[in-house]
Amino acid sequence: MRSTLLIAGKDLRLRLRDRSAIIVGVVVPFVLAAIFSLILGSVEDGPIDLRLGFVDSDQSALSTRFSDALAGLQSEGLLELVLLADAPASQASLDAGDVGAVIVIPRGFEAAVESGQSAQIDVLGDVDRPTSSAIAHSISRSFAASIEGVRLVAATASAVGADVAEAVTAVQTAPPAVVVEGVEASDRQLDMTTFFVAGMAVFFLFFTVQFGVTSLLDEKREGTMSRLLAAPIGRGSIVAAKGLVSLILGIVSTTVLIVASTVLLDANWGDPLGVALLVVAGVVSAVGIMAVVAAFARTPEGAGNLQAVIAVGLGMLGGVFFPTPLGGGILGNLALATPHRWFMTGLGDLAGGGGIGVVLPAVGALVAFGVVTGVIAGFKLRKAVLT
C-alpha cells in the first residue's frame, strides 16, 4: 500500500508541474462551457413568453368566436393576446418585438365559409421567434379544422334530408368526444449553462484520466519500468498506483469544475451527495475505459491517439455537445452504451429535485462500465507492460 501511494504521489507531482492535467481537466472545459453558454444563452429553458397578436378585419360572428377562443387560452395563462387594428399595425408590432406572431382574419372570411368557398387565415411570424410562429399556426389550423368539421356535418345533414341548422347546433353544443388531460411532470432538464459545463466536464474527463494509465507505457519506453520491477514492489501495486493517479486527477478536476461553474456561471447541479456519487462513478468508468485502450496500445503516442478517438466518439454519441434521442431508436439505444449518457441522465434526474435514490441506476451503470473494463485492463496490462 505504501509503495502504491509513493508511486502515485510521484506521478501527481509530475503532472502538476507540467500543468497539462490542469489545462485539460479544468481550464479548457470551463472556458468552452462558458463560451457555449454565452453564445446560446438566449436559448434558455423555462416557460415561453408567448405573446400573439390578433387582427379581426372581418368583424363577424365567426371571427369573434376565434377571438373568444384565444381569450380563453389567455385566461388559462397559456398566452398573452394583443388585439391589433390592422395589418400595418401587426407588422409594426412584429418589427418592434412586441409580439412573436400575428393571426389575421381577413375581410369576407365568414362569407367565404358560408358560401362554401375557400377561406383563409393569415399568420405573420417573427423569423427570430419560430416557436411563437409554430404555435400560432397550430392554433389557426385547429380553428380551421373545427370549421371544416361543422361544414362536413352540414353537408351530410343536407344530403340525408335532415335539418341542417339543427345538426350544426347539435355539433357546436355537444361536449368534446375526447378530452386530453395534461399532467405536469417535474423538470428533468438541465439548464443551458449546467448542461454545457456537465458535458464538457465528462468529455474532458476521459482526456484527464489518461495521464495516469498511459504513464505505464511512458515508464516502459523510458526504461524506468525495469527499475520499478526490480524494486520490492508488487506488479499489482504499480498498476494500482497508476489507476489511483487517474482517479485523483478525474475527481479533483471535475470537482473544481463543479464548484467554479456554480460560483462563476451560476450552474445548478442539484443534490450535492447525488452529484458526488455521479462524479466518482463517472471517473471510475472513464479510468476503466481509458485503461483498456492503453492496455492494447504499444506506445504512449498510439495510446493517446486511440484514446482521443474513443473519447470523442463516446462523447458525441453520449450527447455532451447536443442532446441525443431518448427512449428507443438506433441512436438512443447506442447512446446507452456510453458513460456520458448515463452521467448526463443522472444529472437530469437530480435537476428534477430528486435525491440520491434517483441517480442510483446511472451510478450503477457507470460503475459497471468501470469494473468490467478495469478488470480486462488489469489482466492485459500485467502481461503487456509489466514484463
mmCIF file of C-alpha atoms in Angstrom:
data_model
loop_
_atom_site.group_PDB
_atom_site.id
_atom_site.type_symbol
_atom_site.label_atom_id
_atom_site.label_comp_id
_atom_site.label_asym_id
_atom_site.label_seq_id
_atom_site.Cartn_x
_atom_site.Cartn_y
_atom_site.Cartn_z
ATOM 1 C CA MET A 1 0.000 0.000 0.000
ATOM 2 C CA ARG A 2 2.817 2.369 0.912
ATOM 3 C CA SER A 3 4.587 1.752 -2.404
ATOM 4 C CA THR A 4 1.341 2.410 -4.270
ATOM 5 C CA LEU A 5 0.947 5.773 -2.567
ATOM 6 C CA LEU A 6 4.581 6.689 -3.181
ATOM 7 C CA ILE A 7 4.344 5.968 -6.923
ATOM 8 C CA ALA A 8 1.025 7.799 -7.167
ATOM 9 C CA GLY A 9 2.426 10.803 -5.304
ATOM 10 C CA LYS A 10 5.415 10.966 -7.624
ATOM 11 C CA ASP A 11 3.205 10.885 -10.721
ATOM 12 C CA LEU A 12 0.840 13.527 -9.351
ATOM 13 C CA ARG A 13 3.736 15.898 -8.664
ATOM 14 C CA LEU A 14 4.959 15.460 -12.237
ATOM 15 C CA ARG A 15 1.516 16.211 -13.673
ATOM 16 C CA LEU A 16 1.083 19.309 -11.538
ATOM 17 C CA ARG A 17 4.492 20.613 -12.556
ATOM 18 C CA ASP A 18 3.845 20.432 -16.306
ATOM 19 C CA ARG A 19 0.279 21.764 -15.782
ATOM 20 C CA SER A 20 -1.060 19.501 -18.539
ATOM 21 C CA ALA A 21 -3.659 17.896 -16.303
ATOM 22 C CA ILE A 22 -4.822 21.286 -15.030
ATOM 23 C CA ILE A 23 -5.218 22.691 -18.536
ATOM 24 C CA VAL A 24 -7.005 19.656 -19.965
ATOM 25 C CA GLY A 25 -9.043 18.826 -16.880
ATOM 26 C CA VAL A 26 -10.139 22.277 -15.714
ATOM 27 C CA VAL A 27 -9.166 25.262 -17.865
ATOM 28 C CA VAL A 28 -10.224 24.046 -21.320
ATOM 29 C CA PRO A 29 -13.615 22.536 -20.344
ATOM 30 C CA PHE A 30 -14.504 25.560 -18.194
ATOM 31 C CA VAL A 31 -13.647 28.060 -20.931
ATOM 32 C CA LEU A 32 -15.519 26.087 -23.597
ATOM 33 C CA ALA A 33 -18.576 25.695 -21.386
ATOM 34 C CA ALA A 34 -18.584 29.423 -20.632
ATOM 35 C CA ILE A 35 -18.308 30.268 -24.340
ATOM 36 C CA PHE A 36 -21.130 27.880 -25.302
ATOM 37 C CA SER A 37 -23.282 29.252 -22.511
ATOM 38 C CA LEU A 38 -22.742 32.843 -23.648
ATOM 39 C CA ILE A 39 -23.359 32.064 -27.312
ATOM 40 C CA LEU A 40 -26.510 30.048 -26.672
ATOM 41 C CA GLY A 41 -27.602 31.930 -23.585
ATOM 42 C CA SER A 42 -30.771 33.163 -25.281
ATOM 43 C CA VAL A 43 -31.990 29.600 -25.725
ATOM 44 C CA GLU A 44 -32.713 29.176 -22.025
ATOM 45 C CA ASP A 45 -35.112 26.641 -20.646
ATOM 46 C CA GLY A 46 -38.284 27.680 -18.900
ATOM 47 C CA PRO A 47 -41.730 28.901 -19.801
ATOM 48 C CA ILE A 48 -42.125 30.588 -23.192
ATOM 49 C CA ASP A 49 -43.187 34.218 -23.151
ATOM 50 C CA LEU A 50 -45.893 33.726 -25.789
ATOM 51 C CA ARG A 51 -47.447 36.994 -26.998
ATOM 52 C CA LEU A 52 -49.729 36.641 -30.013
ATOM 53 C CA GLY A 53 -51.306 39.469 -31.946
ATOM 54 C CA PHE A 54 -54.815 39.179 -33.413
ATOM 55 C CA VAL A 55 -56.312 41.253 -36.218
ATOM 56 C CA ASP A 56 -60.061 40.886 -36.879
ATOM 57 C CA SER A 57 -60.691 42.557 -40.222
ATOM 58 C CA ASP A 58 -63.904 40.581 -40.752
ATOM 59 C CA GLN A 59 -65.731 41.633 -37.560
ATOM 60 C CA SER A 60 -68.135 38.700 -37.967
ATOM 61 C CA ALA A 61 -69.665 36.167 -35.610
ATOM 62 C CA LEU A 62 -67.187 33.529 -36.792
ATOM 63 C CA SER A 63 -64.125 35.723 -36.281
ATOM 64 C CA THR A 64 -65.481 36.702 -32.870
ATOM 65 C CA ARG A 65 -65.630 33.023 -31.948
ATOM 66 C CA PHE A 66 -61.942 32.739 -32.815
ATOM 67 C CA SER A 67 -61.156 35.821 -30.739
ATOM 68 C CA ASP A 68 -63.106 34.372 -27.796
ATOM 69 C CA ALA A 69 -61.180 31.104 -28.096
ATOM 70 C CA LEU A 70 -57.876 32.980 -27.940
ATOM 71 C CA ALA A 71 -59.153 34.955 -24.948
ATOM 72 C CA GLY A 72 -59.907 31.630 -23.258
ATOM 73 C CA LEU A 73 -56.321 30.487 -23.783
ATOM 74 C CA GLN A 74 -55.168 33.780 -22.298
ATOM 75 C CA SER A 75 -57.357 33.314 -19.224
ATOM 76 C CA GLU A 76 -55.704 29.929 -18.679
ATOM 77 C CA GLY A 77 -52.291 31.609 -18.720
ATOM 78 C CA LEU A 78 -51.186 29.878 -21.918
ATOM 79 C CA LEU A 79 -50.560 33.051 -23.910
ATOM 80 C CA GLU A 80 -50.919 36.811 -23.906
ATOM 81 C CA LEU A 81 -53.307 38.156 -26.521
ATOM 82 C CA VAL A 82 -52.682 41.542 -28.134
ATOM 83 C CA LEU A 83 -55.570 42.948 -30.218
ATOM 84 C CA LEU A 84 -54.317 44.939 -33.210
ATOM 85 C CA ALA A 85 -56.196 47.227 -35.571
ATOM 86 C CA ASP A 86 -54.983 46.144 -38.992
ATOM 87 C CA ALA A 87 -52.173 44.509 -40.979
ATOM 88 C CA PRO A 88 -49.816 47.544 -40.855
ATOM 89 C CA ALA A 89 -50.190 47.650 -37.056
ATOM 90 C CA SER A 90 -49.385 43.940 -36.875
ATOM 91 C CA GLN A 91 -46.234 44.372 -38.943
ATOM 92 C CA ALA A 92 -45.141 47.264 -36.737
ATOM 93 C CA SER A 93 -45.667 45.127 -33.611
ATOM 94 C CA LEU A 94 -43.624 42.302 -35.107
ATOM 95 C CA ASP A 95 -40.800 44.647 -36.083
ATOM 96 C CA ALA A 96 -40.755 46.142 -32.593
ATOM 97 C CA GLY A 97 -40.694 42.700 -30.983
ATOM 98 C CA ASP A 98 -43.925 43.335 -29.087
ATOM 99 C CA VAL A 99 -45.441 40.068 -30.338
ATOM 100 C CA GLY A 100 -43.963 36.827 -31.619
ATOM 101 C CA ALA A 101 -46.645 36.167 -34.243
ATOM 102 C CA VAL A 102 -49.920 37.683 -35.511
ATOM 103 C CA ILE A 103 -53.083 35.884 -36.610
ATOM 104 C CA VAL A 104 -55.070 37.865 -39.184
ATOM 105 C CA ILE A 105 -58.711 37.163 -40.074
ATOM 106 C CA PRO A 106 -59.218 38.884 -43.475
ATOM 107 C CA ARG A 107 -62.355 40.709 -44.528
ATOM 108 C CA GLY A 108 -65.017 38.409 -46.011
ATOM 109 C CA PHE A 109 -63.871 35.371 -44.015
ATOM 110 C CA GLU A 110 -67.311 34.352 -42.731
ATOM 111 C CA ALA A 111 -68.968 34.987 -46.092
ATOM 112 C CA ALA A 112 -66.449 32.712 -47.796
ATOM 113 C CA VAL A 113 -67.075 29.945 -45.261
ATOM 114 C CA GLU A 114 -70.868 30.174 -45.556
ATOM 115 C CA SER A 115 -70.774 30.138 -49.355
ATOM 116 C CA GLY A 116 -68.579 27.046 -49.412
ATOM 117 C CA GLN A 117 -65.578 28.876 -50.813
ATOM 118 C CA SER A 118 -62.018 28.521 -49.583
ATOM 119 C CA ALA A 119 -61.475 30.887 -46.629
ATOM 120 C CA GLN A 120 -58.038 31.962 -45.480
ATOM 121 C CA ILE A 121 -56.387 32.746 -42.142
ATOM 122 C CA ASP A 122 -53.079 34.631 -42.353
ATOM 123 C CA VAL A 123 -50.306 34.055 -39.822
ATOM 124 C CA LEU A 124 -47.415 36.526 -39.688
ATOM 125 C CA GLY A 125 -44.377 35.332 -37.765
ATOM 126 C CA ASP A 126 -41.117 36.733 -36.452
ATOM 127 C CA VAL A 127 -38.234 34.811 -38.032
ATOM 128 C CA ASP A 128 -36.289 35.094 -34.762
ATOM 129 C CA ARG A 129 -39.123 33.541 -32.732
ATOM 130 C CA PRO A 130 -40.027 30.341 -34.590
ATOM 131 C CA THR A 131 -41.755 28.764 -31.590
ATOM 132 C CA SER A 132 -44.345 31.550 -31.417
ATOM 133 C CA SER A 133 -44.984 31.230 -35.148
ATOM 134 C CA ALA A 134 -45.407 27.470 -34.899
ATOM 135 C CA ILE A 135 -47.905 27.816 -32.041
ATOM 136 C CA ALA A 136 -49.885 30.473 -33.921
ATOM 137 C CA HIS A 137 -50.030 28.175 -36.969
ATOM 138 C CA SER A 138 -51.169 25.282 -34.795
ATOM 139 C CA ILE A 139 -53.975 27.318 -33.182
ATOM 140 C CA SER A 140 -55.133 28.570 -36.588
ATOM 141 C CA ARG A 141 -55.139 25.077 -38.067
ATOM 142 C CA SER A 142 -57.152 23.807 -35.105
ATOM 143 C CA PHE A 143 -59.784 26.518 -35.598
ATOM 144 C CA ALA A 144 -59.885 25.807 -39.350
ATOM 145 C CA ALA A 145 -60.342 22.089 -38.624
ATOM 146 C CA SER A 146 -63.312 22.837 -36.389
ATOM 147 C CA ILE A 147 -64.925 24.917 -39.170
ATOM 148 C CA GLU A 148 -64.305 22.131 -41.660
ATOM 149 C CA GLY A 149 -65.931 19.684 -39.264
ATOM 150 C CA VAL A 150 -69.074 21.825 -38.984
ATOM 151 C CA ARG A 151 -69.174 22.220 -42.779
ATOM 152 C CA LEU A 152 -68.957 18.427 -43.177
ATOM 153 C CA VAL A 153 -71.846 17.924 -40.740
ATOM 154 C CA ALA A 154 -73.949 20.468 -42.641
ATOM 155 C CA ALA A 155 -73.239 18.770 -45.970
ATOM 156 C CA THR A 156 -74.082 15.367 -44.542
ATOM 157 C CA ALA A 157 -77.320 16.598 -42.998
ATOM 158 C CA SER A 158 -78.325 18.207 -46.279
ATOM 159 C CA ALA A 159 -77.567 15.030 -48.197
ATOM 160 C CA VAL A 160 -79.772 12.865 -45.965
ATOM 161 C CA GLY A 161 -82.579 15.411 -45.766
ATOM 162 C CA ALA A 162 -82.084 16.313 -42.084
ATOM 163 C CA ASP A 163 -82.414 19.801 -40.641
ATOM 164 C CA VAL A 164 -79.057 21.476 -41.318
ATOM 165 C CA ALA A 165 -79.355 24.186 -38.643
ATOM 166 C CA GLU A 166 -80.333 21.660 -36.012
ATOM 167 C CA ALA A 167 -77.452 19.346 -36.925
ATOM 168 C CA VAL A 168 -74.915 22.183 -36.827
ATOM 169 C CA THR A 169 -76.217 23.416 -33.470
ATOM 170 C CA ALA A 170 -76.029 19.906 -32.034
ATOM 171 C CA VAL A 171 -72.404 19.576 -33.092
ATOM 172 C CA GLN A 172 -71.407 23.006 -31.766
ATOM 173 C CA THR A 173 -73.021 22.462 -28.359
ATOM 174 C CA ALA A 174 -72.027 18.828 -27.874
ATOM 175 C CA PRO A 175 -69.292 18.059 -25.318
ATOM 176 C CA PRO A 176 -65.933 17.012 -26.773
ATOM 177 C CA ALA A 177 -65.686 13.335 -27.634
ATOM 178 C CA VAL A 178 -62.121 13.122 -26.349
ATOM 179 C CA VAL A 179 -60.594 15.175 -23.553
ATOM 180 C CA VAL A 180 -56.812 15.330 -23.303
ATOM 181 C CA GLU A 181 -55.629 15.997 -19.769
ATOM 182 C CA GLY A 182 -52.147 17.363 -19.171
ATOM 183 C CA VAL A 183 -50.195 16.066 -16.204
ATOM 184 C CA GLU A 184 -47.236 18.182 -15.136
ATOM 185 C CA ALA A 185 -44.040 16.255 -14.619
ATOM 186 C CA SER A 186 -41.084 17.518 -12.650
ATOM 187 C CA ASP A 187 -38.439 19.240 -14.745
ATOM 188 C CA ARG A 188 -35.664 16.767 -15.515
ATOM 189 C CA GLN A 189 -33.865 19.034 -17.950
ATOM 190 C CA LEU A 190 -30.564 20.699 -17.125
ATOM 191 C CA ASP A 191 -30.455 24.420 -17.706
ATOM 192 C CA MET A 192 -28.250 25.510 -20.594
ATOM 193 C CA THR A 193 -25.229 26.523 -18.508
ATOM 194 C CA THR A 194 -25.215 23.365 -16.398
ATOM 195 C CA PHE A 195 -25.711 21.209 -19.485
ATOM 196 C CA PHE A 196 -22.641 22.608 -21.221
ATOM 197 C CA VAL A 197 -20.453 22.513 -18.095
ATOM 198 C CA ALA A 198 -21.511 18.936 -17.359
ATOM 199 C CA GLY A 199 -20.985 17.928 -20.977
ATOM 200 C CA MET A 200 -17.516 19.448 -21.144
ATOM 201 C CA ALA A 201 -16.631 18.009 -17.732
ATOM 202 C CA VAL A 202 -17.421 14.407 -18.658
ATOM 203 C CA PHE A 203 -15.982 14.847 -22.154
ATOM 204 C CA PHE A 204 -12.581 16.110 -20.989
ATOM 205 C CA LEU A 205 -12.643 13.723 -18.031
ATOM 206 C CA PHE A 206 -11.628 10.958 -20.429
ATOM 207 C CA PHE A 207 -8.628 13.005 -21.566
ATOM 208 C CA THR A 208 -7.674 13.846 -17.981
ATOM 209 C CA VAL A 209 -7.636 10.294 -16.597
ATOM 210 C CA GLN A 210 -5.464 9.038 -19.450
ATOM 211 C CA PHE A 211 -2.463 10.794 -17.881
ATOM 212 C CA GLY A 212 -2.342 8.138 -15.181
ATOM 213 C CA VAL A 213 -2.911 4.926 -17.119
ATOM 214 C CA THR A 214 -0.770 5.817 -20.133
ATOM 215 C CA SER A 215 2.163 6.645 -17.867
ATOM 216 C CA LEU A 216 2.712 2.873 -17.668
ATOM 217 C CA LEU A 217 3.721 2.988 -21.326
ATOM 218 C CA ASP A 218 5.886 6.047 -20.653
ATOM 219 C CA GLU A 219 7.678 4.186 -17.860
ATOM 220 C CA LYS A 220 8.318 1.214 -20.154
ATOM 221 C CA ARG A 221 9.653 3.324 -23.023
ATOM 222 C CA GLU A 222 11.901 5.452 -20.795
ATOM 223 C CA GLY A 223 13.349 2.418 -19.027
ATOM 224 C CA THR A 224 12.100 3.294 -15.551
ATOM 225 C CA MET A 225 9.656 0.366 -15.555
ATOM 226 C CA SER A 226 12.548 -2.094 -15.232
ATOM 227 C CA ARG A 227 13.706 -0.250 -12.105
ATOM 228 C CA LEU A 228 10.236 -0.449 -10.602
ATOM 229 C CA LEU A 229 10.047 -4.167 -11.354
ATOM 230 C CA ALA A 230 13.477 -4.704 -9.817
ATOM 231 C CA ALA A 231 12.382 -2.982 -6.614
ATOM 232 C CA PRO A 232 10.465 -4.869 -3.902
ATOM 233 C CA ILE A 233 7.152 -3.653 -5.321
ATOM 234 C CA GLY A 234 4.356 -5.905 -6.453
ATOM 235 C CA ARG A 235 3.130 -5.585 -10.017
ATOM 236 C CA GLY A 236 -0.378 -5.055 -8.734
ATOM 237 C CA SER A 237 0.835 -2.091 -6.709
ATOM 238 C CA ILE A 238 2.270 -0.453 -9.826
ATOM 239 C CA VAL A 239 -0.988 -0.824 -11.763
ATOM 240 C CA ALA A 240 -2.987 0.327 -8.736
ATOM 241 C CA ALA A 241 -0.795 3.416 -8.367
ATOM 242 C CA LYS A 242 -1.374 4.460 -11.987
ATOM 243 C CA GLY A 243 -5.104 3.878 -11.596
ATOM 244 C CA LEU A 244 -5.123 5.887 -8.380
ATOM 245 C CA VAL A 245 -3.459 8.804 -10.167
ATOM 246 C CA SER A 246 -6.186 8.759 -12.805
ATOM 247 C CA LEU A 247 -8.911 8.577 -10.147
ATOM 248 C CA ILE A 248 -7.496 11.514 -8.201
ATOM 249 C CA LEU A 249 -6.983 13.647 -11.303
ATOM 250 C CA GLY A 250 -10.507 12.921 -12.525
ATOM 251 C CA ILE A 251 -12.261 13.549 -9.218
ATOM 252 C CA VAL A 252 -10.311 16.717 -8.423
ATOM 253 C CA SER A 253 -10.684 18.258 -11.888
ATOM 254 C CA THR A 254 -14.432 17.533 -12.055
ATOM 255 C CA THR A 255 -14.973 18.839 -8.527
ATOM 256 C CA VAL A 256 -13.119 22.058 -9.329
ATOM 257 C CA LEU A 257 -15.266 22.477 -12.466
ATOM 258 C CA ILE A 258 -18.472 21.979 -10.493
ATOM 259 C CA VAL A 259 -17.503 24.480 -7.807
ATOM 260 C CA ALA A 260 -16.183 27.060 -10.293
ATOM 261 C CA SER A 261 -19.255 26.822 -12.532
ATOM 262 C CA THR A 262 -21.571 27.137 -9.540
ATOM 263 C CA VAL A 263 -19.822 30.277 -8.293
ATOM 264 C CA LEU A 264 -18.927 31.955 -11.591
ATOM 265 C CA LEU A 265 -21.557 30.710 -14.063
ATOM 266 C CA ASP A 266 -24.485 30.116 -11.701
ATOM 267 C CA ALA A 267 -24.790 26.470 -12.718
ATOM 268 C CA ASN A 268 -27.293 24.346 -10.791
ATOM 269 C CA TRP A 269 -26.139 20.770 -10.150
ATOM 270 C CA GLY A 270 -28.767 19.531 -7.720
ATOM 271 C CA ASP A 271 -28.292 17.416 -4.601
ATOM 272 C CA PRO A 272 -24.565 17.555 -3.649
ATOM 273 C CA LEU A 273 -24.392 13.953 -2.437
ATOM 274 C CA GLY A 274 -26.051 12.691 -5.601
ATOM 275 C CA VAL A 275 -23.617 14.733 -7.707
ATOM 276 C CA ALA A 276 -20.685 13.343 -5.700
ATOM 277 C CA LEU A 277 -21.807 9.766 -6.386
ATOM 278 C CA LEU A 278 -22.152 10.510 -10.099
ATOM 279 C CA VAL A 279 -18.711 12.125 -10.247
ATOM 280 C CA VAL A 280 -16.959 9.207 -8.544
ATOM 281 C CA ALA A 281 -18.819 6.642 -10.645
ATOM 282 C CA GLY A 282 -18.139 8.628 -13.821
ATOM 283 C CA VAL A 283 -14.417 8.800 -13.050
ATOM 284 C CA VAL A 284 -14.330 5.053 -12.373
ATOM 285 C CA SER A 285 -15.895 4.346 -15.767
ATOM 286 C CA ALA A 286 -13.519 6.726 -17.538
ATOM 287 C CA VAL A 287 -10.451 5.187 -15.893
ATOM 288 C CA GLY A 288 -11.556 1.679 -16.836
ATOM 289 C CA ILE A 289 -12.216 2.524 -20.485
ATOM 290 C CA MET A 290 -9.013 4.503 -20.942
ATOM 291 C CA ALA A 291 -7.022 1.751 -19.200
ATOM 292 C CA VAL A 292 -8.346 -0.843 -21.670
ATOM 293 C CA VAL A 293 -7.277 1.353 -24.572
ATOM 294 C CA ALA A 294 -3.816 1.814 -23.068
ATOM 295 C CA ALA A 295 -3.503 -1.925 -22.440
ATOM 296 C CA PHE A 296 -3.887 -2.747 -26.122
ATOM 297 C CA ALA A 297 -1.560 0.029 -27.348
ATOM 298 C CA ARG A 298 2.139 -0.443 -27.955
ATOM 299 C CA THR A 299 3.376 3.123 -27.499
ATOM 300 C CA PRO A 300 2.250 6.159 -25.475
ATOM 301 C CA GLU A 301 1.550 8.031 -28.706
ATOM 302 C CA GLY A 302 -0.555 5.210 -30.082
ATOM 303 C CA ALA A 303 -2.468 5.011 -26.821
ATOM 304 C CA GLY A 304 -3.067 8.762 -26.816
ATOM 305 C CA ASN A 305 -4.348 8.784 -30.384
ATOM 306 C CA LEU A 306 -6.672 5.837 -29.841
ATOM 307 C CA GLN A 307 -7.899 7.242 -26.531
ATOM 308 C CA ALA A 308 -8.702 10.543 -28.238
ATOM 309 C CA VAL A 309 -10.751 8.767 -30.905
ATOM 310 C CA ILE A 310 -12.632 6.745 -28.274
ATOM 311 C CA ALA A 311 -13.234 9.803 -26.089
ATOM 312 C CA VAL A 312 -14.559 11.941 -28.948
ATOM 313 C CA GLY A 313 -16.721 9.145 -30.345
ATOM 314 C CA LEU A 314 -18.283 8.278 -26.996
ATOM 315 C CA GLY A 315 -18.783 11.967 -26.186
ATOM 316 C CA MET A 316 -20.636 12.726 -29.399
ATOM 317 C CA LEU A 317 -22.741 9.584 -29.143
ATOM 318 C CA GLY A 318 -23.464 10.240 -25.471
ATOM 319 C CA GLY A 319 -24.857 13.712 -26.131
ATOM 320 C CA VAL A 320 -22.362 16.049 -24.464
ATOM 321 C CA PHE A 321 -22.459 18.553 -27.329
ATOM 322 C CA PHE A 322 -26.134 18.237 -28.216
ATOM 323 C CA PRO A 323 -28.946 16.125 -26.747
ATOM 324 C CA THR A 324 -29.414 12.739 -28.392
ATOM 325 C CA PRO A 325 -32.801 10.999 -28.646
ATOM 326 C CA LEU A 326 -34.195 9.236 -25.597
ATOM 327 C CA GLY A 327 -36.331 6.158 -25.348
ATOM 328 C CA GLY A 328 -35.607 3.998 -28.356
ATOM 329 C CA GLY A 329 -34.283 4.307 -31.855
ATOM 330 C CA ILE A 330 -30.858 3.257 -33.044
ATOM 331 C CA LEU A 331 -29.108 6.393 -31.805
ATOM 332 C CA GLY A 332 -30.938 6.383 -28.480
ATOM 333 C CA ASN A 333 -30.048 2.750 -27.809
ATOM 334 C CA LEU A 334 -26.420 3.234 -28.823
ATOM 335 C CA ALA A 335 -26.154 6.239 -26.506
ATOM 336 C CA LEU A 336 -26.960 3.970 -23.560
ATOM 337 C CA ALA A 337 -23.682 2.171 -24.279
ATOM 338 C CA THR A 338 -21.741 5.307 -23.295
ATOM 339 C CA PRO A 339 -20.903 6.513 -19.774
ATOM 340 C CA HIS A 340 -21.571 10.060 -20.951
ATOM 341 C CA ARG A 341 -25.284 9.419 -21.464
ATOM 342 C CA TRP A 342 -25.662 7.856 -18.021
ATOM 343 C CA PHE A 343 -23.773 10.732 -16.396
ATOM 344 C CA MET A 344 -25.933 13.360 -18.114
ATOM 345 C CA THR A 345 -29.106 11.369 -17.387
ATOM 346 C CA GLY A 346 -28.218 11.186 -13.708
ATOM 347 C CA LEU A 347 -27.695 14.938 -13.555
ATOM 348 C CA GLY A 348 -31.011 15.457 -15.347
ATOM 349 C CA ASP A 349 -32.741 13.324 -12.718
ATOM 350 C CA LEU A 350 -31.167 15.451 -9.995
ATOM 351 C CA ALA A 351 -32.404 18.582 -11.782
ATOM 352 C CA GLY A 352 -35.941 17.284 -11.217
ATOM 353 C CA GLY A 353 -35.432 17.712 -7.483
ATOM 354 C CA GLY A 354 -34.565 14.089 -6.711
ATOM 355 C CA GLY A 355 -32.023 12.897 -4.177
ATOM 356 C CA ILE A 356 -29.587 10.011 -4.046
ATOM 357 C CA GLY A 357 -32.197 7.435 -4.982
ATOM 358 C CA VAL A 358 -32.850 8.827 -8.463
ATOM 359 C CA VAL A 359 -29.191 8.584 -9.513
ATOM 360 C CA LEU A 360 -28.593 5.015 -8.377
ATOM 361 C CA PRO A 361 -29.415 3.473 -11.794
ATOM 362 C CA ALA A 362 -26.983 5.854 -13.506
ATOM 363 C CA VAL A 363 -24.342 5.286 -10.825
ATOM 364 C CA GLY A 364 -24.754 1.522 -11.154
ATOM 365 C CA ALA A 365 -24.319 1.682 -14.929
ATOM 366 C CA LEU A 366 -21.216 3.869 -14.630
ATOM 367 C CA VAL A 367 -19.620 1.602 -12.032
ATOM 368 C CA ALA A 368 -20.387 -1.421 -14.215
ATOM 369 C CA PHE A 369 -18.552 0.248 -17.125
ATOM 370 C CA GLY A 370 -15.553 0.860 -14.889
ATOM 371 C CA VAL A 371 -15.429 -2.556 -13.216
ATOM 372 C CA VAL A 372 -15.766 -4.603 -16.410
ATOM 373 C CA THR A 373 -13.219 -2.580 -18.376
ATOM 374 C CA GLY A 374 -10.942 -2.216 -15.348
ATOM 375 C CA VAL A 375 -10.705 -5.968 -14.819
ATOM 376 C CA ILE A 376 -9.893 -6.512 -18.501
ATOM 377 C CA ALA A 377 -7.298 -3.742 -18.430
ATOM 378 C CA GLY A 378 -5.693 -5.063 -15.260
ATOM 379 C CA PHE A 379 -5.003 -8.521 -16.695
ATOM 380 C CA LYS A 380 -3.841 -7.151 -20.023
ATOM 381 C CA LEU A 381 -1.534 -4.525 -18.520
ATOM 382 C CA ARG A 382 0.172 -7.041 -16.249
ATOM 383 C CA LYS A 383 1.043 -9.155 -19.283
ATOM 384 C CA ALA A 384 1.786 -6.494 -21.907
ATOM 385 C CA VAL A 385 3.565 -3.829 -19.842
ATOM 386 C CA LEU A 386 4.816 -5.285 -16.601
ATOM 387 C CA THR A 387 7.185 -7.765 -18.186
#
